[in-house]
Amino acid sequence: MIPRVLFSLLALAGLGACGEDAPTPARAPEPPPEVREEPPPSAQPEAPAEPPPLREAREVRIPTADVTLVGDLRVGDSVSAPLVVLVHQLSSTRDEWEPLLRHLGADPALTTFALDVRGHGASTERARGGATLDWQAFQTRQWEAVADDLRAALGHLREEEGLQPSRVALVGSSIGSSAVIRAAAEDESVDALVALSPGRAYRGVDALTPLPQLGDRPFLVPASRGEAPRAETAQDMARIAGGGELLLVDGDRHGVAMFEASPDALTRVATFLREQLAGAAPRPEEGQ
């Protein structure tokens, strides 16, 4: 009998090498993943209190082999507070995460690091000088390098910034979701992740094959019902990943824009991160 994970991956074979997702071939019915449905309008809870203002950020510069990465670090209640790293979508910047950052900065505050993806925002300075790095000229290999950038950022935050996070989560939007999936698959220190509006192969970056390597780590996959390809991909990812949980949102907003259409989705993502990162003792030092 073909194992369930292998069956799912075989059914989703045929990834495109372009920026669009490949169509999903027909497959035998499978039990649906857990779905977090929004309550109907009549049952929507009262709007929560306005979250506090953003904590003051410190700009952090991270040198890599070919580009200097730049991001905003907001340290939580201590250097051992859980850490959330956020990765924006294509053609955006780290500023898009402000709504979620305000929630995560509420007491007790988590540590957050919102990164400008290579070729975007302030992360355009080449390591050896010359013309700035521009995402519009990227090939697939440069998009794949974003996952390596995330691992470099985690190492820098621990070694150079003195953070000792008790737990770590990665959050990505659109093509940023592909990067967090690939980074988490290669880094067991990542405890949980969120992939907003995911794609099977944004810009040729395979985000399906690494999913089994996530094991049973908590994995929230929000998508808008009106974005049918994204909603279908989210459902498939939640099924393949052992700890996958699907969150479908009304409307057709993409990435972080779904938070504007559905404040409940924003609350759910923030709650998921706090629940999965809470109550853990700091990781032991290597060799202990």
PDB file of C-alpha atoms in Angstrom:
ATOM      1  CA  MET A   1       0.000   0.000   0.000  1.00  0.00           C
ATOM      2  CA  ILE A   2       1.345   3.419  -0.918  1.00  0.00           C
ATOM      3  CA  PRO A   3       1.901   5.557   2.210  1.00  0.00           C
ATOM      4  CA  ARG A   4      -0.571   8.426   2.560  1.00  0.00           C
ATOM      5  CA  VAL A   5       2.059  11.190   2.244  1.00  0.00           C
ATOM      6  CA  LEU A   6       3.661   9.593  -0.831  1.00  0.00           C
ATOM      7  CA  PHE A   7       0.232   9.152  -2.432  1.00  0.00           C
ATOM      8  CA  SER A   8      -0.534  12.845  -1.929  1.00  0.00           C
ATOM      9  CA  LEU A   9       2.777  13.957  -3.396  1.00  0.00           C
ATOM     10  CA  LEU A  10       2.427  11.700  -6.430  1.00  0.00           C
ATOM     11  CA  ALA A  11      -1.009  13.102  -7.047  1.00  0.00           C
ATOM     12  CA  LEU A  12       0.375  16.634  -7.015  1.00  0.00           C
ATOM     13  CA  ALA A  13       3.328  15.932  -9.327  1.00  0.00           C
ATOM     14  CA  GLY A  14       3.954  18.052 -12.371  1.00  0.00           C
ATOM     15  CA  LEU A  15       4.971  21.363 -10.879  1.00  0.00           C
ATOM     16  CA  GLY A  16       5.373  24.171 -13.400  1.00  0.00           C
ATOM     17  CA  ALA A  17       8.661  26.002 -13.789  1.00  0.00           C
ATOM     18  CA  CYS A  18       6.967  29.364 -14.180  1.00  0.00           C
ATOM     19  CA  GLY A  19       5.425  31.728 -11.680  1.00  0.00           C
ATOM     20  CA  GLU A  20       1.958  30.165 -11.948  1.00  0.00           C
ATOM     21  CA  ASP A  21       0.914  27.031 -10.105  1.00  0.00           C
ATOM     22  CA  ALA A  22       0.496  23.827 -12.067  1.00  0.00           C
ATOM     23  CA  PRO A  23      -3.102  22.492 -12.239  1.00  0.00           C
ATOM     24  CA  THR A  24      -3.979  19.767  -9.772  1.00  0.00           C
ATOM     25  CA  PRO A  25      -4.540  16.355 -11.426  1.00  0.00           C
ATOM     26  CA  ALA A  26      -7.600  14.324 -10.477  1.00  0.00           C
ATOM     27  CA  ARG A  27      -7.080  12.057  -7.478  1.00  0.00           C
ATOM     28  CA  ALA A  28      -8.988   9.663  -5.285  1.00  0.00           C
ATOM     29  CA  PRO A  29     -10.987  11.285  -2.467  1.00  0.00           C
ATOM     30  CA  GLU A  30      -9.162  11.722   0.824  1.00  0.00           C
ATOM     31  CA  PRO A  31     -10.429  12.690   4.272  1.00  0.00           C
ATOM     32  CA  PRO A  32     -10.490  16.502   4.443  1.00  0.00           C
ATOM     33  CA  PRO A  33      -8.101  18.256   6.828  1.00  0.00           C
ATOM     34  CA  GLU A  34      -9.383  20.138   9.825  1.00  0.00           C
ATOM     35  CA  VAL A  35     -10.926  23.401   8.661  1.00  0.00           C
ATOM     36  CA  ARG A  36     -11.325  26.465  10.849  1.00  0.00           C
ATOM     37  CA  GLU A  37     -14.439  28.168   9.515  1.00  0.00           C
ATOM     38  CA  GLU A  38     -15.266  31.813  10.183  1.00  0.00           C
ATOM     39  CA  PRO A  39     -18.502  32.251  12.129  1.00  0.00           C
ATOM     40  CA  PRO A  40     -21.423  33.725  10.135  1.00  0.00           C
ATOM     41  CA  PRO A  41     -21.814  37.514  10.351  1.00  0.00           C
ATOM     42  CA  SER A  42     -24.591  37.215  12.933  1.00  0.00           C
ATOM     43  CA  ALA A  43     -22.282  35.214  15.196  1.00  0.00           C
ATOM     44  CA  GLN A  44     -19.197  37.395  14.814  1.00  0.00           C
ATOM     45  CA  PRO A  45     -17.820  38.434  18.235  1.00  0.00           C
ATOM     46  CA  GLU A  46     -17.514  42.051  19.181  1.00  0.00           C
ATOM     47  CA  ALA A  47     -14.389  43.743  17.860  1.00  0.00           C
ATOM     48  CA  PRO A  48     -11.474  43.239  20.268  1.00  0.00           C
ATOM     49  CA  ALA A  49      -9.804  46.171  21.938  1.00  0.00           C
ATOM     50  CA  GLU A  50      -7.367  48.039  19.742  1.00  0.00           C
ATOM     51  CA  PRO A  51      -3.930  46.400  20.065  1.00  0.00           C
ATOM     52  CA  PRO A  52      -1.135  48.554  21.444  1.00  0.00           C
ATOM     53  CA  PRO A  53       1.131  50.644  19.215  1.00  0.00           C
ATOM     54  CA  LEU A  54       4.097  48.973  17.624  1.00  0.00           C
ATOM     55  CA  ARG A  55       7.077  48.499  19.877  1.00  0.00           C
ATOM     56  CA  GLU A  56      10.136  50.446  18.853  1.00  0.00           C
ATOM     57  CA  ALA A  57      12.146  48.508  16.284  1.00  0.00           C
ATOM     58  CA  ARG A  58      15.877  48.223  15.868  1.00  0.00           C
ATOM     59  CA  GLU A  59      17.128  47.831  12.315  1.00  0.00           C
ATOM     60  CA  VAL A  60      19.327  44.772  11.894  1.00  0.00           C
ATOM     61  CA  ARG A  61      21.670  44.210   8.933  1.00  0.00           C
ATOM     62  CA  ILE A  62      22.662  40.649   8.075  1.00  0.00           C
ATOM     63  CA  PRO A  63      25.509  40.070   5.593  1.00  0.00           C
ATOM     64  CA  THR A  64      25.254  37.048   3.304  1.00  0.00           C
ATOM     65  CA  ALA A  65      27.456  35.874   0.438  1.00  0.00           C
ATOM     66  CA  ASP A  66      25.717  38.081  -2.128  1.00  0.00           C
ATOM     67  CA  VAL A  67      23.414  40.583  -0.400  1.00  0.00           C
ATOM     68  CA  THR A  68      22.975  42.416   2.888  1.00  0.00           C
ATOM     69  CA  LEU A  69      19.590  41.604   4.401  1.00  0.00           C
ATOM     70  CA  VAL A  70      17.765  44.229   6.452  1.00  0.00           C
ATOM     71  CA  GLY A  71      14.935  43.754   8.919  1.00  0.00           C
ATOM     72  CA  ASP A  72      13.205  45.198  11.970  1.00  0.00           C
ATOM     73  CA  LEU A  73      13.852  43.496  15.306  1.00  0.00           C
ATOM     74  CA  ARG A  74      11.466  44.038  18.198  1.00  0.00           C
ATOM     75  CA  VAL A  75      12.626  42.193  21.301  1.00  0.00           C
ATOM     76  CA  GLY A  76       9.843  40.822  23.490  1.00  0.00           C
ATOM     77  CA  ASP A  77       9.712  40.657  27.258  1.00  0.00           C
ATOM     78  CA  SER A  78      13.179  39.065  27.404  1.00  0.00           C
ATOM     79  CA  VAL A  79      15.887  37.665  25.121  1.00  0.00           C
ATOM     80  CA  SER A  80      14.346  34.213  25.690  1.00  0.00           C
ATOM     81  CA  ALA A  81      10.864  35.281  24.522  1.00  0.00           C
ATOM     82  CA  PRO A  82       9.532  33.192  21.615  1.00  0.00           C
ATOM     83  CA  LEU A  83      10.647  34.491  18.221  1.00  0.00           C
ATOM     84  CA  VAL A  84       8.459  35.028  15.144  1.00  0.00           C
ATOM     85  CA  VAL A  85      10.176  35.729  11.799  1.00  0.00           C
ATOM     86  CA  LEU A  86       7.947  37.250   9.111  1.00  0.00           C
ATOM     87  CA  VAL A  87       8.494  37.071   5.335  1.00  0.00           C
ATOM     88  CA  HIS A  88       6.456  39.316   3.027  1.00  0.00           C
ATOM     89  CA  GLN A  89       5.043  38.653  -0.433  1.00  0.00           C
ATOM     90  CA  LEU A  90       6.466  39.604  -3.815  1.00  0.00           C
ATOM     91  CA  SER A  91       6.922  43.348  -4.561  1.00  0.00           C
ATOM     92  CA  SER A  92       6.147  44.298  -0.946  1.00  0.00           C
ATOM     93  CA  THR A  93       8.279  45.091   2.122  1.00  0.00           C
ATOM     94  CA  ARG A  94       8.463  44.234   5.807  1.00  0.00           C
ATOM     95  CA  ASP A  95       6.019  47.061   6.549  1.00  0.00           C
ATOM     96  CA  GLU A  96       3.071  44.925   5.389  1.00  0.00           C
ATOM     97  CA  TRP A  97       3.180  43.011   8.684  1.00  0.00           C
ATOM     98  CA  GLU A  98       2.177  45.963  10.910  1.00  0.00           C
ATOM     99  CA  PRO A  99      -1.330  44.605  11.778  1.00  0.00           C
ATOM    100  CA  LEU A 100       0.061  41.264  12.958  1.00  0.00           C
ATOM    101  CA  LEU A 101       3.069  42.863  14.660  1.00  0.00           C
ATOM    102  CA  ARG A 102       0.756  44.993  16.786  1.00  0.00           C
ATOM    103  CA  HIS A 103      -1.003  41.857  18.034  1.00  0.00           C
ATOM    104  CA  LEU A 104       2.239  39.999  18.712  1.00  0.00           C
ATOM    105  CA  GLY A 105       3.613  43.001  20.603  1.00  0.00           C
ATOM    106  CA  ALA A 106       0.757  42.982  23.102  1.00  0.00           C
ATOM    107  CA  ASP A 107       1.562  41.775  26.602  1.00  0.00           C
ATOM    108  CA  PRO A 108       3.205  39.299  26.929  1.00  0.00           C
ATOM    109  CA  ALA A 109       5.218  40.485  23.949  1.00  0.00           C
ATOM    110  CA  LEU A 110       6.827  38.030  21.574  1.00  0.00           C
ATOM    111  CA  THR A 111      10.086  38.859  19.829  1.00  0.00           C
ATOM    112  CA  THR A 112       9.533  39.581  16.138  1.00  0.00           C
ATOM    113  CA  PHE A 113      11.833  40.009  13.166  1.00  0.00           C
ATOM    114  CA  ALA A 114      10.235  41.348   9.971  1.00  0.00           C
ATOM    115  CA  LEU A 115      12.629  40.883   7.060  1.00  0.00           C
ATOM    116  CA  ASP A 116      12.868  42.680   3.737  1.00  0.00           C
ATOM    117  CA  VAL A 117      13.279  39.805   1.278  1.00  0.00           C
ATOM    118  CA  ARG A 118      16.357  39.984  -0.950  1.00  0.00           C
ATOM    119  CA  GLY A 119      15.823  42.412  -3.824  1.00  0.00           C
ATOM    120  CA  HIS A 120      13.057  44.238  -1.921  1.00  0.00           C
ATOM    121  CA  GLY A 121      12.921  47.297   0.330  1.00  0.00           C
ATOM    122  CA  ALA A 122      16.268  47.864   2.040  1.00  0.00           C
ATOM    123  CA  SER A 123      17.670  44.390   1.167  1.00  0.00           C
ATOM    124  CA  THR A 124      19.152  45.387  -2.195  1.00  0.00           C
ATOM    125  CA  GLU A 125      22.786  46.146  -1.360  1.00  0.00           C
ATOM    126  CA  ARG A 126      25.106  43.637  -2.986  1.00  0.00           C
ATOM    127  CA  ALA A 127      27.864  42.206  -0.807  1.00  0.00           C
ATOM    128  CA  ARG A 128      30.555  43.160  -3.336  1.00  0.00           C
ATOM    129  CA  GLY A 129      29.077  46.462  -4.438  1.00  0.00           C
ATOM    130  CA  GLY A 130      27.839  47.271  -7.907  1.00  0.00           C
ATOM    131  CA  ALA A 131      24.252  47.616  -9.053  1.00  0.00           C
ATOM    132  CA  THR A 132      21.572  47.002  -6.486  1.00  0.00           C
ATOM    133  CA  LEU A 133      19.763  43.673  -6.379  1.00  0.00           C
ATOM    134  CA  ASP A 134      16.316  43.849  -8.002  1.00  0.00           C
ATOM    135  CA  TRP A 135      13.725  41.080  -7.569  1.00  0.00           C
ATOM    136  CA  GLN A 136      12.284  41.808 -11.016  1.00  0.00           C
ATOM    137  CA  ALA A 137      15.380  40.238 -12.555  1.00  0.00           C
ATOM    138  CA  PHE A 138      15.328  37.122 -10.351  1.00  0.00           C
ATOM    139  CA  GLN A 139      15.423  33.596 -11.699  1.00  0.00           C
ATOM    140  CA  THR A 140      14.132  30.589  -9.731  1.00  0.00           C
ATOM    141  CA  ARG A 141      17.486  29.983  -8.005  1.00  0.00           C
ATOM    142  CA  GLN A 142      17.415  33.483  -6.482  1.00  0.00           C
ATOM    143  CA  TRP A 143      13.898  32.948  -5.136  1.00  0.00           C
ATOM    144  CA  GLU A 144      15.029  29.616  -3.706  1.00  0.00           C
ATOM    145  CA  ALA A 145      17.849  31.452  -1.917  1.00  0.00           C
ATOM    146  CA  VAL A 146      15.285  33.239   0.290  1.00  0.00           C
ATOM    147  CA  ALA A 147      14.988  30.059   2.394  1.00  0.00           C
ATOM    148  CA  ASP A 148      18.770  30.151   2.913  1.00  0.00           C
ATOM    149  CA  ASP A 149      18.447  33.809   3.903  1.00  0.00           C
ATOM    150  CA  LEU A 150      15.958  32.843   6.617  1.00  0.00           C
ATOM    151  CA  ARG A 151      18.324  30.286   8.095  1.00  0.00           C
ATOM    152  CA  ALA A 152      21.119  32.868   7.987  1.00  0.00           C
ATOM    153  CA  ALA A 153      18.845  35.352   9.764  1.00  0.00           C
ATOM    154  CA  LEU A 154      18.026  32.864  12.540  1.00  0.00           C
ATOM    155  CA  GLY A 155      21.723  32.193  13.080  1.00  0.00           C
ATOM    156  CA  HIS A 156      22.533  35.902  13.148  1.00  0.00           C
ATOM    157  CA  LEU A 157      19.782  36.710  15.641  1.00  0.00           C
ATOM    158  CA  ARG A 158      21.090  34.061  18.017  1.00  0.00           C
ATOM    159  CA  GLU A 159      24.806  34.596  17.592  1.00  0.00           C
ATOM    160  CA  GLU A 160      25.105  38.343  16.954  1.00  0.00           C
ATOM    161  CA  GLU A 161      21.985  39.800  18.585  1.00  0.00           C
ATOM    162  CA  GLY A 162      22.089  37.599  21.687  1.00  0.00           C
ATOM    163  CA  LEU A 163      18.605  36.140  21.375  1.00  0.00           C
ATOM    164  CA  GLN A 164      17.873  32.831  23.080  1.00  0.00           C
ATOM    165  CA  PRO A 165      14.288  32.202  21.961  1.00  0.00           C
ATOM    166  CA  SER A 166      12.433  29.456  23.780  1.00  0.00           C
ATOM    167  CA  ARG A 167      10.606  28.602  20.562  1.00  0.00           C
ATOM    168  CA  VAL A 168      10.626  29.820  16.953  1.00  0.00           C
ATOM    169  CA  ALA A 169       7.904  30.327  14.348  1.00  0.00           C
ATOM    170  CA  LEU A 170       8.120  31.381  10.701  1.00  0.00           C
ATOM    171  CA  VAL A 171       5.298  33.273   8.970  1.00  0.00           C
ATOM    172  CA  GLY A 172       5.214  33.847   5.206  1.00  0.00           C
ATOM    173  CA  SER A 173       2.797  35.477   2.771  1.00  0.00           C
ATOM    174  CA  SER A 174       2.370  34.295  -0.833  1.00  0.00           C
ATOM    175  CA  ILE A 175       5.871  33.573  -2.191  1.00  0.00           C
ATOM    176  CA  GLY A 176       7.121  34.208   1.339  1.00  0.00           C
ATOM    177  CA  SER A 177       5.149  31.123   2.376  1.00  0.00           C
ATOM    178  CA  SER A 178       7.258  29.021   0.008  1.00  0.00           C
ATOM    179  CA  ALA A 179      10.404  30.312   1.699  1.00  0.00           C
ATOM    180  CA  VAL A 180       9.223  29.532   5.238  1.00  0.00           C
ATOM    181  CA  ILE A 181       8.163  26.005   4.255  1.00  0.00           C
ATOM    182  CA  ARG A 182      11.529  25.268   2.662  1.00  0.00           C
ATOM    183  CA  ALA A 183      13.475  26.851   5.542  1.00  0.00           C
ATOM    184  CA  ALA A 184      11.529  24.965   8.219  1.00  0.00           C
ATOM    185  CA  ALA A 185      11.990  21.687   6.363  1.00  0.00           C
ATOM    186  CA  GLU A 186      15.769  22.115   6.722  1.00  0.00           C
ATOM    187  CA  ASP A 187      15.807  23.556  10.251  1.00  0.00           C
ATOM    188  CA  GLU A 188      14.397  21.524  13.126  1.00  0.00           C
ATOM    189  CA  SER A 189      14.716  24.511  15.473  1.00  0.00           C
ATOM    190  CA  VAL A 190      11.578  25.941  13.810  1.00  0.00           C
ATOM    191  CA  ASP A 191       8.642  24.871  15.977  1.00  0.00           C
ATOM    192  CA  ALA A 192       5.646  26.199  14.037  1.00  0.00           C
ATOM    193  CA  LEU A 193       4.819  28.005  10.816  1.00  0.00           C
ATOM    194  CA  VAL A 194       2.066  29.917   9.019  1.00  0.00           C
ATOM    195  CA  ALA A 195       1.697  30.054   5.221  1.00  0.00           C
ATOM    196  CA  LEU A 196      -0.735  32.719   3.950  1.00  0.00           C
ATOM    197  CA  SER A 197      -2.120  32.250   0.413  1.00  0.00           C
ATOM    198  CA  PRO A 198       0.414  29.530  -0.458  1.00  0.00           C
ATOM    199  CA  GLY A 199       1.346  28.386  -3.951  1.00  0.00           C
ATOM    200  CA  ARG A 200       2.567  25.066  -5.259  1.00  0.00           C
ATOM    201  CA  ALA A 201       5.392  26.637  -7.266  1.00  0.00           C
ATOM    202  CA  TYR A 202       5.504  30.415  -7.115  1.00  0.00           C
ATOM    203  CA  ARG A 203       8.249  31.552  -9.515  1.00  0.00           C
ATOM    204  CA  GLY A 204       9.228  27.902  -9.911  1.00  0.00           C
ATOM    205  CA  VAL A 205       9.943  27.380  -6.188  1.00  0.00           C
ATOM    206  CA  ASP A 206       8.660  23.927  -5.172  1.00  0.00           C
ATOM    207  CA  ALA A 207       6.760  24.261  -1.897  1.00  0.00           C
ATOM    208  CA  LEU A 208       5.116  20.813  -1.921  1.00  0.00           C
ATOM    209  CA  THR A 209       8.011  18.359  -1.865  1.00  0.00           C
ATOM    210  CA  PRO A 210       9.454  19.678   1.454  1.00  0.00           C
ATOM    211  CA  LEU A 211       6.131  19.365   3.324  1.00  0.00           C
ATOM    212  CA  PRO A 212       6.638  15.829   4.727  1.00  0.00           C
ATOM    213  CA  GLN A 213       9.871  17.025   6.353  1.00  0.00           C
ATOM    214  CA  LEU A 214       7.810  19.253   8.617  1.00  0.00           C
ATOM    215  CA  GLY A 215       6.619  16.143  10.453  1.00  0.00           C
ATOM    216  CA  ASP A 216       3.903  16.943  12.980  1.00  0.00           C
ATOM    217  CA  ARG A 217       5.003  20.514  13.650  1.00  0.00           C
ATOM    218  CA  PRO A 218       1.997  22.877  13.899  1.00  0.00           C
ATOM    219  CA  PHE A 219       1.311  24.423  10.483  1.00  0.00           C
ATOM    220  CA  LEU A 220      -1.550  26.901   9.868  1.00  0.00           C
ATOM    221  CA  VAL A 221      -2.537  27.505   6.224  1.00  0.00           C
ATOM    222  CA  PRO A 222      -4.939  30.448   5.724  1.00  0.00           C
ATOM    223  CA  ALA A 223      -6.406  31.256   2.295  1.00  0.00           C
ATOM    224  CA  SER A 224      -9.359  33.146   0.819  1.00  0.00           C
ATOM    225  CA  ARG A 225     -12.177  31.064  -0.636  1.00  0.00           C
ATOM    226  CA  GLY A 226     -12.463  33.488  -3.562  1.00  0.00           C
ATOM    227  CA  GLU A 227      -8.873  32.720  -4.602  1.00  0.00           C
ATOM    228  CA  ALA A 228      -9.669  29.204  -5.762  1.00  0.00           C
ATOM    229  CA  PRO A 229      -6.097  28.108  -6.679  1.00  0.00           C
ATOM    230  CA  ARG A 230      -4.764  29.359  -3.335  1.00  0.00           C
ATOM    231  CA  ALA A 231      -7.615  27.765  -1.379  1.00  0.00           C
ATOM    232  CA  GLU A 232      -7.079  24.432  -3.147  1.00  0.00           C
ATOM    233  CA  THR A 233      -3.328  24.576  -2.538  1.00  0.00           C
ATOM    234  CA  ALA A 234      -3.896  25.397   1.136  1.00  0.00           C
ATOM    235  CA  GLN A 235      -6.210  22.405   1.472  1.00  0.00           C
ATOM    236  CA  ASP A 236      -3.643  20.101  -0.136  1.00  0.00           C
ATOM    237  CA  MET A 237      -0.830  21.417   2.059  1.00  0.00           C
ATOM    238  CA  ALA A 238      -2.869  21.000   5.245  1.00  0.00           C
ATOM    239  CA  ARG A 239      -3.568  17.401   4.203  1.00  0.00           C
ATOM    240  CA  ILE A 240       0.045  16.520   3.387  1.00  0.00           C
ATOM    241  CA  ALA A 241       1.687  18.114   6.440  1.00  0.00           C
ATOM    242  CA  GLY A 242       1.225  16.069   9.591  1.00  0.00           C
ATOM    243  CA  GLY A 243       0.420  19.100  11.740  1.00  0.00           C
ATOM    244  CA  GLY A 244      -1.500  20.971   9.056  1.00  0.00           C
ATOM    245  CA  GLU A 245      -4.575  23.079   9.876  1.00  0.00           C
ATOM    246  CA  LEU A 246      -6.608  24.838   7.186  1.00  0.00           C
ATOM    247  CA  LEU A 247      -8.181  28.261   7.726  1.00  0.00           C
ATOM    248  CA  LEU A 248     -10.550  29.404   4.956  1.00  0.00           C
ATOM    249  CA  VAL A 249     -11.582  33.059   4.848  1.00  0.00           C
ATOM    250  CA  ASP A 250     -14.474  34.629   2.917  1.00  0.00           C
ATOM    251  CA  GLY A 251     -13.608  36.968   0.045  1.00  0.00           C
ATOM    252  CA  ASP A 252     -10.755  36.958  -2.440  1.00  0.00           C
ATOM    253  CA  ARG A 253      -8.033  39.005  -0.709  1.00  0.00           C
ATOM    254  CA  HIS A 254      -4.463  37.776  -1.112  1.00  0.00           C
ATOM    255  CA  GLY A 255      -1.815  37.384   1.592  1.00  0.00           C
ATOM    256  CA  VAL A 256      -1.931  39.864   4.459  1.00  0.00           C
ATOM    257  CA  ALA A 257      -4.722  41.761   2.677  1.00  0.00           C
ATOM    258  CA  MET A 258      -7.117  39.064   3.934  1.00  0.00           C
ATOM    259  CA  PHE A 259      -6.664  40.555   7.418  1.00  0.00           C
ATOM    260  CA  GLU A 260      -8.442  43.723   6.253  1.00  0.00           C
ATOM    261  CA  ALA A 261     -11.405  41.744   4.934  1.00  0.00           C
ATOM    262  CA  SER A 262     -11.463  39.384   7.916  1.00  0.00           C
ATOM    263  CA  PRO A 263     -10.205  40.713  11.261  1.00  0.00           C
ATOM    264  CA  ASP A 264     -11.113  37.304  12.698  1.00  0.00           C
ATOM    265  CA  ALA A 265      -8.425  35.737  10.510  1.00  0.00           C
ATOM    266  CA  LEU A 266      -5.845  38.148  11.932  1.00  0.00           C
ATOM    267  CA  THR A 267      -6.920  37.231  15.453  1.00  0.00           C
ATOM    268  CA  ARG A 268      -6.766  33.525  14.620  1.00  0.00           C
ATOM    269  CA  VAL A 269      -3.214  33.756  13.221  1.00  0.00           C
ATOM    270  CA  ALA A 270      -2.012  35.720  16.262  1.00  0.00           C
ATOM    271  CA  THR A 271      -3.723  33.263  18.618  1.00  0.00           C
ATOM    272  CA  PHE A 272      -2.234  30.268  16.786  1.00  0.00           C
ATOM    273  CA  LEU A 273       1.267  31.695  17.171  1.00  0.00           C
ATOM    274  CA  ARG A 274       0.825  32.443  20.860  1.00  0.00           C
ATOM    275  CA  GLU A 275      -0.669  29.009  21.556  1.00  0.00           C
ATOM    276  CA  GLN A 276       2.076  27.139  19.749  1.00  0.00           C
ATOM    277  CA  LEU A 277       4.930  29.190  21.181  1.00  0.00           C
ATOM    278  CA  ALA A 278       3.740  29.443  24.772  1.00  0.00           C
ATOM    279  CA  GLY A 279       4.868  27.514  27.805  1.00  0.00           C
ATOM    280  CA  ALA A 280       8.136  26.110  26.511  1.00  0.00           C
ATOM    281  CA  ALA A 281      11.365  26.070  28.454  1.00  0.00           C
ATOM    282  CA  PRO A 282      14.425  27.546  26.709  1.00  0.00           C
ATOM    283  CA  ARG A 283      16.278  25.111  24.497  1.00  0.00           C
ATOM    284  CA  PRO A 284      19.388  23.581  26.121  1.00  0.00           C
ATOM    285  CA  GLU A 285      22.720  24.810  24.915  1.00  0.00           C
ATOM    286  CA  GLU A 286      24.407  22.619  22.342  1.00  0.00           C
ATOM    287  CA  GLY A 287      26.309  19.779  23.973  1.00  0.00           C
ATOM    288  CA  GLN A 288      24.268  19.797  27.203  1.00  0.00           C
TER     289      GLN A 288
END
